[in-house]
Amino acid sequence: MSAPTTSVTSADLPQIVGRTLGPTRWHDLTQADVDAFTTLTRQGQWIHTDVEAAGVGPFAGTIAPATMVAALLPGLATELLDVTDAALTLTHAIDDMRFPATLPVGTALQATATVTDVGDVPGGRSVTMDLRVERDAGIEPVGVATLTLRYYL
């Protein structure tokens, strides 16, 4: 993985409110990734797992489940922001999640985020960001959400 696009201490977090972070590096989406996710989450609909049937389906190929896009958000966010003095980072909330476009297998995705709020929590800091996940050759994002992470010191 590449270095985070922004590295700050917890004390400096308020200075990045309003800043856009990213983009992350491009991440390739493979059928093996989708198969592993659908096996784990028991979401094995044919549009995600049956390459032959999906090839003649509405998207001309398999697509990632929307919940997979949601599950990728915290990892993408940590690629965007490193709080250097945090001992632990936890996802606190994923709000207002929308999936404007599909994420076809064989494409790549990347994310950007705008930090909207920083607050104190017992033992650390809370960071809220509006996150946008895009795919290569896509016009609309494949996911947009408000993500809140907690950084414990």
XYZ file of C-alpha atoms in Angstrom:
153
model
C 0.000 0.000 0.000
C 1.170 3.511 -0.690
C 1.646 6.143 1.998
C -1.462 7.999 3.169
C -2.150 11.177 1.285
C -2.252 13.160 4.550
C -0.431 12.481 7.823
C -1.145 14.597 10.907
C -1.085 14.338 14.674
C -4.357 14.262 16.567
C -3.675 17.818 17.777
C -3.462 19.020 14.161
C -6.714 17.369 13.004
C -8.835 20.540 13.337
C -6.582 22.212 10.757
C -7.712 19.795 8.033
C -11.459 20.433 8.348
C -12.608 21.430 4.875
C -9.593 19.866 3.184
C -10.015 17.333 0.392
C -7.808 14.273 0.824
C -6.648 11.997 -1.936
C -7.098 10.397 -4.202
C -5.990 6.977 -3.030
C -4.065 4.753 -5.389
C -6.143 2.721 -7.840
C -7.259 -0.675 -6.513
C -8.091 -3.433 -9.010
C -11.316 -5.351 -8.382
C -11.051 -9.046 -9.262
C -13.607 -11.819 -9.397
C -11.648 -13.541 -6.632
C -12.209 -10.465 -4.409
C -15.949 -10.539 -5.082
C -16.154 -14.318 -4.617
C -14.382 -14.108 -1.248
C -16.651 -11.283 -0.081
C -19.857 -12.987 -1.211
C -18.802 -16.249 0.424
C -18.086 -14.497 3.716
C -21.299 -12.439 3.674
C -23.543 -15.043 2.011
C -24.519 -12.625 -0.751
C -23.899 -14.976 -3.652
C -26.444 -13.685 -6.146
C -25.668 -14.691 -9.725
C -24.924 -11.087 -10.772
C -21.947 -11.192 -8.391
C -20.693 -14.756 -8.818
C -21.862 -16.384 -12.063
C -19.533 -14.971 -14.715
C -21.292 -16.726 -17.602
C -24.845 -15.697 -16.649
C -23.769 -12.169 -15.708
C -22.021 -11.830 -19.067
C -25.410 -11.735 -20.778
C -27.112 -9.922 -17.879
C -27.962 -6.250 -17.471
C -24.354 -5.155 -16.753
C -22.561 -7.420 -19.256
C -20.507 -8.942 -16.450
C -20.321 -9.527 -12.735
C -20.474 -6.599 -10.334
C -19.420 -6.108 -6.724
C -22.196 -6.112 -4.130
C -22.993 -2.622 -2.871
C -22.171 -3.798 0.633
C -18.658 -4.609 -0.561
C -18.201 -0.979 -1.578
C -19.401 0.027 1.896
C -17.018 -2.454 3.526
C -14.065 -0.942 1.653
C -14.673 2.579 2.999
C -12.702 2.384 6.277
C -9.644 0.926 4.541
C -9.767 3.543 1.820
C -10.103 6.260 4.469
C -6.992 5.041 6.270
C -5.163 5.266 2.963
C -6.248 8.904 2.811
C -5.544 9.922 6.411
C -2.960 8.767 8.923
C -3.220 10.129 12.450
C 0.356 9.521 13.462
C -0.132 9.389 17.233
C -3.212 7.151 17.164
C -2.769 3.691 18.636
C -6.083 2.424 17.277
C -8.561 3.473 14.600
C -12.175 2.295 14.671
C -15.106 2.916 12.389
C -17.808 4.719 14.342
C -20.435 5.349 11.625
C -21.181 5.085 7.929
C -24.085 7.413 7.205
C -26.051 8.455 4.132
C -24.524 5.679 1.992
C -25.563 5.727 -1.662
C -24.475 3.659 -4.653
C -25.066 5.798 -7.781
C -23.290 3.367 -10.136
C -22.263 -0.284 -10.209
C -18.718 -1.511 -9.676
C -17.946 -4.055 -12.418
C -15.391 -6.756 -11.840
C -12.238 -5.967 -13.805
C -12.335 -2.245 -13.089
C -10.308 -0.276 -10.574
C -11.510 1.997 -7.806
C -10.108 4.908 -5.859
C -11.403 7.286 -3.209
C -11.268 10.909 -2.173
C -12.669 12.501 0.965
C -13.413 15.895 2.410
C -12.993 16.240 6.163
C -16.168 17.845 7.538
C -15.749 17.634 11.309
C -13.241 16.850 14.027
C -14.244 16.323 17.633
C -13.046 14.963 20.930
C -14.099 11.549 22.236
C -12.975 9.907 25.469
C -9.426 8.764 24.812
C -9.061 10.289 21.374
C -10.475 12.201 18.427
C -13.360 11.717 16.025
C -13.058 12.586 12.332
C -16.031 12.797 9.975
C -15.493 12.882 6.239
C -17.564 12.810 3.084
C -16.069 9.945 1.112
C -16.466 9.364 -2.620
C -15.458 6.112 -4.351
C -15.019 6.186 -8.122
C -14.175 3.591 -10.722
C -11.933 3.989 -13.725
C -13.893 4.858 -16.868
C -16.941 5.679 -14.759
C -18.937 8.872 -14.831
C -20.833 8.523 -11.560
C -19.307 7.407 -8.255
C -19.865 3.814 -7.150
C -20.308 4.925 -3.561
C -20.697 8.088 -1.524
C -21.067 8.227 2.234
C -20.347 10.146 5.379
C -17.794 8.173 7.366
C -16.822 8.794 10.967
C -13.647 7.267 12.345
C -12.427 7.373 15.911
C -8.707 7.638 16.570
C -7.751 6.444 20.050
C -4.471 7.732 21.432
